[in-house]
Tab-separated table of C-alpha atoms and ligand atoms in Angstrom:
chain	number	residue	atom	x	y	z
A	847	UNK	CA	-62.643	29.891	-60.466
A	848	UNK	CA	-63.289	29.356	-56.737
A	849	UNK	CA	-60.421	27.549	-55.004
A	850	UNK	CA	-60.089	26.146	-51.483
A	851	UNK	CA	-56.859	24.997	-49.852
A	852	UNK	CA	-57.499	22.500	-47.050
A	853	UNK	CA	-54.829	22.065	-44.377
A	854	UNK	CA	-52.791	25.242	-43.920
A	855	UNK	CA	-49.583	23.656	-42.680
A	856	UNK	CA	-46.273	23.711	-44.534
A	857	UNK	CA	-47.473	22.761	-48.035
A	858	UNK	CA	-50.967	24.292	-47.859
A	859	UNK	CA	-49.510	27.530	-46.467
A	860	UNK	CA	-46.943	27.807	-49.254
A	861	UNK	CA	-49.521	27.039	-51.972
A	862	UNK	CA	-52.133	29.451	-50.556
A	863	UNK	CA	-49.569	32.251	-50.291
A	864	UNK	CA	-48.301	31.796	-53.847
A	865	UNK	CA	-51.738	31.772	-55.493
A	866	UNK	CA	-53.209	34.376	-53.174
A	867	UNK	CA	-52.890	37.460	-55.352
A	868	UNK	CA	-54.283	35.929	-58.545
A	869	UNK	CA	-56.844	33.420	-57.261
A	870	UNK	CA	-57.766	34.575	-53.714
A	871	UNK	CA	-58.177	31.043	-52.368
A	872	UNK	CA	-60.221	30.262	-49.276
A	873	UNK	CA	-58.180	28.498	-46.579
A	874	UNK	CA	-59.649	25.771	-44.380
A	875	UNK	CA	-57.753	24.636	-41.285
A	876	UNK	CA	-58.849	22.460	-38.379
A	877	UNK	CA	-55.951	23.788	-36.328
A	878	UNK	CA	-57.317	26.563	-34.085
A	879	UNK	CA	-53.881	28.123	-33.456
A	880	UNK	CA	-53.263	28.435	-37.202
A	881	UNK	CA	-56.685	30.001	-37.805
A	882	UNK	CA	-56.127	32.486	-34.961
A	883	UNK	CA	-52.613	33.388	-36.103
A	884	UNK	CA	-53.603	33.932	-39.740
A	885	UNK	CA	-56.673	35.970	-38.756
A	886	UNK	CA	-54.513	38.178	-36.567
A	887	UNK	CA	-51.277	38.432	-38.566
A	888	UNK	CA	-52.042	37.225	-42.085
A	889	UNK	CA	-50.326	34.206	-43.587
A	890	UNK	CA	-46.631	34.840	-43.012
A	891	UNK	CA	-44.066	33.446	-45.406
A	892	UNK	CA	-40.315	33.295	-44.928
A	893	UNK	CA	-38.573	34.233	-48.118
A	894	UNK	CA	-35.105	32.979	-48.962
A	895	UNK	CA	-32.445	35.050	-47.142
A	896	UNK	CA	-35.100	37.330	-45.623
A	897	UNK	CA	-36.984	37.430	-42.337
A	898	UNK	CA	-40.669	37.270	-43.160
A	899	UNK	CA	-43.479	39.225	-44.706
A	900	UNK	CA	-47.251	39.114	-44.616
A	901	UNK	CA	-48.652	38.158	-47.951
A	902	UNK	CA	-52.272	37.780	-47.122
A	903	UNK	CA	-53.644	40.975	-45.669
A	904	UNK	CA	-57.279	39.978	-45.848
A	905	UNK	CA	-57.113	36.379	-44.716
A	906	UNK	CA	-59.948	34.230	-45.881
A	907	UNK	CA	-59.493	31.416	-43.372
A	908	UNK	CA	-62.177	29.213	-41.827
A	909	UNK	CA	-62.115	26.303	-39.417
A	910	UNK	CA	-64.510	24.266	-41.566
A	911	UNK	CA	-66.291	24.249	-44.921
A	912	UNK	CA	-69.531	24.717	-43.027
A	913	UNK	CA	-68.243	28.003	-41.634
A	914	UNK	CA	-67.048	29.149	-45.087
A	915	UNK	CA	-70.404	28.107	-46.599
A	916	UNK	CA	-69.262	28.335	-50.235
A	917	UNK	CA	-68.993	25.923	-53.172
A	918	UNK	CA	-65.624	25.378	-54.837
A	919	UNK	CA	-64.447	24.429	-58.331
A	920	UNK	CA	-61.067	23.170	-57.099
A	921	UNK	CA	-60.282	21.884	-53.616
A	922	UNK	CA	-56.594	21.304	-52.935
A	923	UNK	CA	-56.208	18.772	-50.127
A	924	UNK	CA	-52.982	19.575	-48.269
A	925	UNK	CA	-53.504	17.648	-45.030
A	926	UNK	CA	-51.363	14.712	-44.013
A	927	UNK	CA	-52.414	11.306	-45.394
A	928	UNK	CA	-53.592	10.409	-41.890
A	929	UNK	CA	-56.303	13.124	-42.086
A	930	UNK	CA	-57.160	13.011	-45.748
A	931	UNK	CA	-60.228	10.762	-45.508
A	932	UNK	CA	-61.995	13.129	-43.076
A	933	UNK	CA	-60.903	16.163	-45.093
A	934	UNK	CA	-62.144	14.674	-48.383
A	935	UNK	CA	-65.487	13.556	-46.912
A	936	UNK	CA	-66.158	17.134	-45.794
A	937	UNK	CA	-64.843	18.659	-49.025
A	938	UNK	CA	-67.101	16.516	-51.247
A	939	UNK	CA	-70.199	18.337	-49.973
A	940	UNK	CA	-68.766	21.691	-51.015
A	941	UNK	CA	-67.829	20.981	-54.625
A	942	UNK	CA	-69.528	22.954	-57.372
A	943	UNK	CA	-71.099	20.991	-60.232
A	944	UNK	CA	-67.830	21.027	-62.190
A	945	UNK	CA	-65.720	20.871	-59.032
A	946	UNK	CA	-62.966	18.384	-58.215
A	947	UNK	CA	-60.535	17.517	-55.438
A	948	UNK	CA	-56.749	17.258	-55.743
A	949	UNK	CA	-54.895	14.860	-53.411
A	950	UNK	CA	-51.375	16.172	-52.713
A	951	UNK	CA	-50.439	13.686	-50.000
A	952	UNK	CA	-47.156	11.820	-50.034
A	953	UNK	CA	-47.637	8.066	-50.313
A	954	UNK	CA	-50.660	6.455	-51.955
A	955	UNK	CA	-54.030	7.596	-50.581
A	956	UNK	CA	-56.076	7.664	-53.769
A	957	UNK	CA	-57.244	4.032	-53.469
A	958	UNK	CA	-58.797	4.906	-50.079
A	959	UNK	CA	-60.360	8.104	-51.445
A	960	UNK	CA	-61.873	6.250	-54.402
A	961	UNK	CA	-63.939	4.206	-51.946
A	962	UNK	CA	-66.232	7.235	-51.577
A	963	UNK	CA	-65.089	9.912	-54.078
A	964	UNK	CA	-66.270	9.352	-57.687
A	965	UNK	CA	-63.214	8.920	-59.947
A	966	UNK	CA	-64.167	11.956	-62.065
A	967	UNK	CA	-64.100	14.143	-58.928
A	968	UNK	CA	-60.499	13.282	-58.031
A	969	UNK	CA	-57.163	14.355	-59.517
A	970	UNK	CA	-53.824	13.054	-58.214
A	971	UNK	CA	-50.998	15.392	-57.266
A	972	UNK	CA	-47.389	15.293	-56.103
A	973	UNK	CA	-45.476	18.010	-54.281
A	974	UNK	CA	-41.804	17.955	-55.214
A	975	UNK	CA	-40.753	20.973	-53.177
A	976	UNK	CA	-39.972	20.950	-49.480
A	977	UNK	CA	-41.830	23.144	-46.977
A	978	UNK	CA	-41.733	23.831	-43.259
A	979	UNK	CA	-44.161	25.492	-40.868
A	980	UNK	CA	-41.972	27.355	-38.370
A	981	UNK	CA	-44.880	28.564	-36.234
A	982	UNK	CA	-48.652	28.427	-36.728
A	983	UNK	CA	-49.315	30.468	-39.872
A	984	UNK	CA	-45.619	31.052	-40.642
A	985	UNK	CA	-44.308	28.885	-43.474
A	986	UNK	CA	-41.312	28.531	-45.776
A	987	UNK	CA	-40.587	26.757	-49.053
A	988	UNK	CA	-37.291	25.124	-48.072
A	989	UNK	CA	-36.339	23.376	-51.315
A	990	UNK	CA	-37.406	23.523	-54.929
A	991	UNK	CA	-39.029	20.733	-56.943
A	992	UNK	CA	-41.862	20.429	-59.428
A	993	UNK	CA	-45.547	19.790	-58.810
A	994	UNK	CA	-46.913	16.865	-60.833
A	995	UNK	CA	-50.626	16.409	-61.516
A	996	UNK	CA	-52.638	13.855	-63.440
A	997	UNK	CA	-56.078	12.358	-64.006
A	998	UNK	CA	-56.351	8.934	-62.371
A	999	UNK	CA	-57.332	7.376	-65.717
A	1000	UNK	CA	-54.439	9.056	-67.550
A	1001	UNK	CA	-56.619	11.240	-69.831
A	1002	UNK	CA	-55.663	14.850	-70.443
A	1003	UNK	CA	-58.800	16.892	-69.898
A	1004	UNK	CA	-59.182	20.657	-70.165
A	1005	UNK	CA	-59.488	20.945	-66.370
A	1006	UNK	CA	-56.004	19.528	-65.797
A	1007	UNK	CA	-54.554	22.237	-68.043
A	1008	UNK	CA	-56.437	24.877	-66.040
A	1009	UNK	CA	-55.097	23.351	-62.812
A	1010	UNK	CA	-51.570	23.409	-64.222
A	1011	UNK	CA	-51.849	27.102	-65.086
A	1012	UNK	CA	-52.944	27.871	-61.502
A	1013	UNK	CA	-50.216	25.748	-59.878
A	1014	UNK	CA	-47.548	27.195	-62.167
A	1015	UNK	CA	-47.856	30.261	-59.885
A	1016	UNK	CA	-46.565	28.087	-57.037
A	1017	UNK	CA	-43.768	26.348	-58.913
A	1018	UNK	CA	-43.284	24.692	-62.306
A	1019	UNK	CA	-46.063	22.122	-62.708
A	1020	UNK	CA	-46.053	19.070	-64.991
A	1021	UNK	CA	-48.980	16.993	-66.220
A	1022	UNK	CA	-48.449	13.226	-66.290
A	1023	UNK	CA	-50.560	10.503	-67.882
A	1024	UNK	CA	-49.065	8.052	-65.400
A	1025	UNK	CA	-50.079	9.569	-62.057
A	1026	UNK	CA	-50.118	6.192	-60.229
A	1027	UNK	CA	-46.541	5.491	-61.357
A	1028	UNK	CA	-45.498	9.042	-60.542
A	1029	UNK	CA	-47.036	8.815	-57.066
A	1030	UNK	CA	-45.216	5.542	-56.430
A	1031	UNK	CA	-41.963	7.134	-57.657
A	1032	UNK	CA	-42.434	9.988	-55.161
A	1033	UNK	CA	-43.308	7.379	-52.528
A	1034	UNK	CA	-39.868	5.843	-53.120
A	1035	UNK	CA	-38.231	9.211	-52.414
A	1036	UNK	CA	-40.203	9.534	-49.195
A	1037	UNK	CA	-39.633	5.895	-48.183
A	1038	UNK	CA	-35.916	6.741	-48.025
A	1039	UNK	CA	-35.514	10.456	-47.374
A	1040	UNK	CA	-38.582	11.224	-45.262
A	1041	UNK	CA	-38.757	8.053	-43.185
A	1042	UNK	CA	-35.005	7.779	-42.608
A	1043	UNK	CA	-35.001	11.457	-41.588
A	1044	UNK	CA	-37.867	10.772	-39.150
A	1045	UNK	CA	-36.234	7.862	-37.315
A	1046	UNK	CA	-32.770	9.450	-37.226
A	1047	UNK	CA	-33.608	13.104	-36.543
A	1048	UNK	CA	-30.914	14.073	-39.063
A	1049	UNK	CA	-31.085	16.530	-41.923
A	1050	UNK	CA	-30.634	14.989	-45.357
A	1051	UNK	CA	-27.084	16.327	-45.546
A	1052	UNK	CA	-26.084	14.822	-42.198
A	1053	UNK	CA	-27.712	11.508	-43.084
A	1054	UNK	CA	-26.345	10.981	-46.574
A	1055	UNK	CA	-22.813	12.046	-45.683
A	1056	UNK	CA	-22.480	8.642	-43.969
A	1057	UNK	CA	-21.762	5.646	-46.198
A	1058	UNK	CA	-23.550	3.180	-43.909
A	1059	UNK	CA	-26.753	5.250	-44.100
A	1060	UNK	CA	-26.489	5.575	-47.883
A	1061	UNK	CA	-26.473	1.776	-47.886
A	1062	UNK	CA	-29.732	1.736	-45.879
A	1063	UNK	CA	-31.153	4.232	-48.397
A	1064	UNK	CA	-30.288	1.862	-51.275
A	1065	UNK	CA	-31.759	-1.160	-49.505
A	1066	UNK	CA	-35.098	0.568	-48.840
A	1067	UNK	CA	-35.129	1.674	-52.469
A	1068	UNK	CA	-34.146	-1.749	-53.801
A	1069	UNK	CA	-37.125	-3.407	-52.110
A	1070	UNK	CA	-39.444	-0.654	-53.340
A	1071	UNK	CA	-38.215	-0.922	-56.927
A	1072	UNK	CA	-38.374	-4.732	-57.042
A	1073	UNK	CA	-41.940	-4.654	-55.736
A	1074	UNK	CA	-42.842	-2.042	-58.380
A	1075	UNK	CA	-41.483	-4.319	-61.115
A	1076	UNK	CA	-43.579	-7.201	-59.805
A	1077	UNK	CA	-46.694	-4.997	-59.682
A	1078	UNK	CA	-46.027	-3.636	-63.189
A	1079	UNK	CA	-45.807	-0.047	-61.933
A	1080	UNK	CA	-44.177	2.267	-64.478
A	1081	UNK	CA	-41.797	4.517	-62.544
A	1082	UNK	CA	-40.918	8.037	-63.647
A	1083	UNK	CA	-38.543	10.911	-62.920
A	1084	UNK	CA	-39.655	13.301	-60.175
A	1085	UNK	CA	-38.060	16.762	-60.131
A	1086	UNK	CA	-35.544	15.487	-62.649
A	1087	UNK	CA	-34.407	12.576	-60.456
A	1088	UNK	CA	-34.852	8.948	-61.564
A	1089	UNK	CA	-34.762	7.763	-57.984
A	1090	UNK	CA	-35.473	4.140	-58.950
A	1091	UNK	CA	-32.236	3.957	-60.948
A	1092	UNK	CA	-30.319	4.355	-57.688
A	1093	UNK	CA	-31.639	1.110	-56.210
A	1094	UNK	CA	-29.080	-1.464	-55.149
A	1095	UNK	CA	-29.468	-4.517	-57.293
A	1096	UNK	CA	-26.561	-6.817	-57.947
A	1097	UNK	CA	-28.392	-8.241	-60.954
A	1098	UNK	CA	-28.798	-4.785	-62.372
A	1099	UNK	CA	-25.184	-3.874	-61.763
A	1100	UNK	CA	-24.219	-6.437	-64.381
A	1101	UNK	CA	-27.054	-5.356	-66.649
A	1102	UNK	CA	-26.920	-3.135	-69.702
A	1103	UNK	CA	-28.290	0.260	-68.808
A	1104	UNK	CA	-27.491	0.689	-65.217
A	1105	UNK	CA	-25.100	2.728	-63.150
A	1106	UNK	CA	-22.333	1.039	-61.209
A	1107	UNK	CA	-22.696	0.702	-57.454
A	1108	UNK	CA	-20.006	3.377	-57.084
A	1109	UNK	CA	-21.910	5.853	-59.288
A	1110	UNK	CA	-25.197	5.197	-57.515
A	1111	UNK	CA	-23.523	5.872	-54.180
A	1112	UNK	CA	-21.996	9.075	-55.544
A	1113	UNK	CA	-25.370	10.352	-56.792
A	1114	UNK	CA	-27.012	9.638	-53.430
A	1115	UNK	CA	-24.165	11.520	-51.736
A	1116	UNK	CA	-24.694	14.420	-54.154
A	1117	UNK	CA	-28.458	14.515	-53.379
A	1118	UNK	CA	-27.505	14.793	-49.697
A	1119	UNK	CA	-25.205	17.733	-50.446
A	1120	UNK	CA	-27.652	19.528	-52.725
A	1121	UNK	CA	-30.558	19.340	-50.239
A	1122	UNK	CA	-28.371	19.291	-47.137
A	1123	UNK	CA	-30.718	21.303	-44.904
A	1124	UNK	CA	-33.861	19.378	-45.821
A	1125	UNK	CA	-35.797	18.357	-42.738
A	1126	UNK	CA	-38.181	15.447	-43.234
A	1127	UNK	CA	-41.895	16.283	-42.989
A	1128	UNK	CA	-42.419	13.093	-40.942
A	1129	UNK	CA	-39.759	14.289	-38.484
A	1130	UNK	CA	-41.697	17.553	-38.191
A	1131	UNK	CA	-44.849	15.519	-37.431
A	1132	UNK	CA	-43.122	13.481	-34.715
A	1133	UNK	CA	-41.728	16.649	-33.139
A	1134	UNK	CA	-45.280	18.043	-33.001
A	1135	UNK	CA	-46.509	14.841	-31.345
A	1136	UNK	CA	-48.404	13.760	-34.473
A	1137	UNK	CA	-48.475	10.358	-36.203
A	1138	UNK	CA	-46.477	9.997	-39.420
A	1139	UNK	CA	-47.636	8.819	-42.849
A	1140	UNK	CA	-45.343	5.771	-42.784
A	1141	UNK	CA	-48.206	3.310	-43.357
A	1142	UNK	CA	-48.994	5.105	-46.635
A	1143	UNK	CA	-45.313	5.167	-47.663
A	1144	UNK	CA	-43.003	2.292	-46.568
A	1145	UNK	CA	-46.173	0.456	-45.463
A	1146	UNK	CA	-47.309	0.365	-49.104
A	1147	UNK	CA	-43.993	-1.243	-50.162
A	1148	UNK	CA	-44.509	-3.888	-47.464
A	1149	UNK	CA	-48.118	-4.469	-48.571
A	1150	UNK	CA	-47.222	-4.737	-52.264
A	1151	UNK	CA	-44.348	-7.075	-51.268
A	1152	UNK	CA	-46.809	-9.382	-49.488
A	1153	UNK	CA	-49.189	-9.257	-52.463
A	1154	UNK	CA	-46.424	-10.242	-54.896
A	1155	UNK	CA	-44.475	-12.651	-52.666
A	1156	UNK	CA	-41.379	-10.431	-52.450
A	1157	UNK	CA	-39.769	-9.979	-49.039
A	1158	UNK	CA	-39.251	-6.419	-47.796
A	1159	UNK	CA	-37.441	-6.807	-44.424
A	1160	UNK	CA	-35.845	-3.340	-44.319
A	1161	UNK	CA	-39.104	-1.530	-45.041
A	1162	UNK	CA	-40.943	-3.783	-42.571
A	1163	UNK	CA	-38.429	-2.929	-39.840
A	1164	UNK	CA	-38.426	0.824	-40.487
A	1165	UNK	CA	-42.248	0.864	-40.297
A	1166	UNK	CA	-42.015	-0.879	-36.899
A	1167	UNK	CA	-39.367	1.581	-35.704
A	1168	UNK	CA	-41.514	4.573	-36.675
A	1169	UNK	CA	-44.523	3.107	-34.841
A	1170	UNK	CA	-42.385	2.531	-31.746
A	1171	UNK	CA	-41.340	6.209	-31.841
A	1172	UNK	CA	-44.957	7.319	-32.357
A	1173	UNK	CA	-46.008	5.235	-29.350
A	1174	UNK	CA	-43.268	6.655	-27.116
A	1175	UNK	CA	-41.408	3.319	-26.889
A	1176	UNK	CA	-38.299	4.532	-28.677
A	1177	UNK	CA	-36.388	7.795	-29.126
A	1178	UNK	CA	-35.498	9.462	-32.417
A	1179	UNK	CA	-31.783	8.755	-32.979
A	1180	UNK	CA	-29.280	7.994	-35.759
A	1181	UNK	CA	-28.774	4.663	-33.931
A	1182	UNK	CA	-32.180	3.580	-35.269
A	1183	UNK	CA	-30.715	3.534	-38.793
A	1184	UNK	CA	-27.880	1.267	-37.657
A	1185	UNK	CA	-30.492	-1.396	-36.833
A	1186	UNK	CA	-31.339	-1.496	-40.524
A	1187	UNK	CA	-27.865	-2.584	-41.537
A	1188	UNK	CA	-28.341	-6.360	-41.748
B	1367	NDP	N1	-43.677	19.459	-45.859
B	1367	NDP	C1	-43.093	19.023	-46.939
B	1367	NDP	O1	-41.916	19.347	-47.206
B	1367	NDP	C2	-43.832	18.164	-47.904
B	1367	NDP	C3	-45.029	17.560	-47.582
B	1367	NDP	N2	-45.668	16.783	-48.514
B	1367	NDP	C4	-46.940	16.141	-48.204
B	1367	NDP	O2	-47.957	17.139	-48.196
B	1367	NDP	C5	-48.951	16.814	-47.217
B	1367	NDP	C6	-49.068	17.954	-46.220
B	1367	NDP	O3	-47.832	18.037	-45.527
B	1367	NDP	P1	-47.449	19.231	-44.557
B	1367	NDP	O4	-47.918	20.505	-45.134
B	1367	NDP	O5	-46.022	19.065	-44.233
B	1367	NDP	O6	-48.355	18.882	-43.277
B	1367	NDP	P2	-48.694	19.811	-42.023
B	1367	NDP	O7	-48.925	18.902	-40.875
B	1367	NDP	O8	-47.697	20.902	-41.899
B	1367	NDP	O9	-50.075	20.491	-42.456
B	1367	NDP	C7	-51.300	19.832	-42.496
B	1367	NDP	C8	-52.312	20.692	-41.779
B	1367	NDP	O10	-53.627	20.176	-42.010
B	1367	NDP	C9	-54.377	20.315	-40.798
B	1367	NDP	N3	-55.539	19.419	-40.861
B	1367	NDP	C10	-55.641	18.130	-40.445
B	1367	NDP	N4	-56.869	17.644	-40.735
B	1367	NDP	C11	-57.543	18.636	-41.350
B	1367	NDP	C12	-58.855	18.744	-41.904
B	1367	NDP	N5	-59.702	17.710	-41.886
B	1367	NDP	N6	-59.221	19.919	-42.447
B	1367	NDP	C13	-58.361	20.980	-42.477
B	1367	NDP	N7	-57.117	20.940	-41.963
B	1367	NDP	C14	-56.706	19.773	-41.430
B	1367	NDP	C15	-53.353	19.952	-39.738
B	1367	NDP	O11	-53.757	20.337	-38.465
B	1367	NDP	P3	-52.857	19.936	-37.179
B	1367	NDP	O12	-51.749	20.928	-37.193
B	1367	NDP	O13	-53.771	20.123	-36.045
B	1367	NDP	O14	-52.402	18.540	-37.397
B	1367	NDP	C16	-52.130	20.714	-40.245
B	1367	NDP	O15	-52.129	22.036	-39.797
B	1367	NDP	C17	-48.469	15.504	-46.568
B	1367	NDP	O16	-49.064	14.408	-47.182
B	1367	NDP	C18	-46.979	15.499	-46.828
B	1367	NDP	O17	-46.424	14.205	-46.864
B	1367	NDP	C19	-45.172	16.601	-49.767
B	1367	NDP	C20	-43.987	17.164	-50.123
B	1367	NDP	C21	-43.216	17.976	-49.230
B	1368	KPL	C1	-38.478	14.945	-49.312
B	1368	KPL	C2	-39.541	15.980	-49.522
B	1368	KPL	C3	-39.174	17.311	-48.903
B	1368	KPL	C4	-39.604	16.205	-51.017
B	1368	KPL	O1	-40.645	16.961	-51.434
B	1368	KPL	C5	-40.811	15.474	-48.949
B	1368	KPL	O2	-41.673	15.062	-49.662
B	1368	KPL	C6	-41.061	15.371	-47.478
B	1368	KPL	O3	-40.177	15.570	-46.642
B	1368	KPL	O4	-42.215	15.035	-47.166
């Protein structure tokens, strides 16, 4: 089984390091500094409570598929959503006859990929763990959480079981028959945690310790969940969390199977405590001068809202705020979240 990991940043680095011994994946990175560092020092991984160690002594890293000049049975796309189209276009030419691509991006990118990737060549994926790249070629898994994978048409084929067995070496992996719903459920997590972390510059713990920011969290989620209902999207638990059940909805509060506003607030507070050091991947992008994936995350909630006639003012505003930061017109600050309290 020939495997390629494309995009050796935080997630790609963690995945490549964990499957290295058993599957010897080939790594593809467009980032010259990362290629140089891994060629010189190996792929370095920070282990919990340790400094770091080299796990990949014979690094198989290339700056393009052309340079690697091999065909692959599985290509794991671990770039940001903003780069995934280019990465997938290149990858398609290097698939073996039985080969397929896995899209691990946060947000929804699969509809764009399906414009040129045949459906049978694409499998959807979700990364539930957190990862950080401290320096080029030096990565850390910062929080735990499952990987979820699924065929876009919901079938369970043999290949998805093979993929699961490979990814189980990274972290516990689950197969879903509802990958679109699962991806949207993860999108909801990112619409709150990742985007709020990006505009505020706060860790999750700092952010969710404040009641006013937990309220922003619930408003972003509320809009996302209402839009999902209108679109008929079936939401599901990700890493054991039914994020959608935490949405603020006065109608639901009086309903049968829902948590009280007090309990929802308490659970959000608890999530903040449990993952207190989590640093948003979009914040990491902004700090590196890169664009975020907000258009594929909160932007999707706004788009689905427009399609279904449901207003999404908080998501609309946070998308604008992120773009202002990306364009240098605004600074990252907790004050940005205060603008969303209306
Ligand atoms: N980090 C996290 O905790 C989590 C991230 N995710 C998702 O996983 C995906 C990857 O995130 P993350 O690892 O943080 O991102 P990173 O930015 O750390 O890594 C992506 C890497 O891909 C490189 N790259 C860009 N285009 C290409 C290309 N065409 N071919 C090869 N390499 C390319 C980038 O280069 P350059 O450095 O030059 O930009 C970068 O080094 C995102 O969609 C993210 O939302 C999901 C869950 C958790
Ligand atoms: C919230 C988290 C860490 C969960 O996996 C994530 O997806 C991100 O920051 O991009």
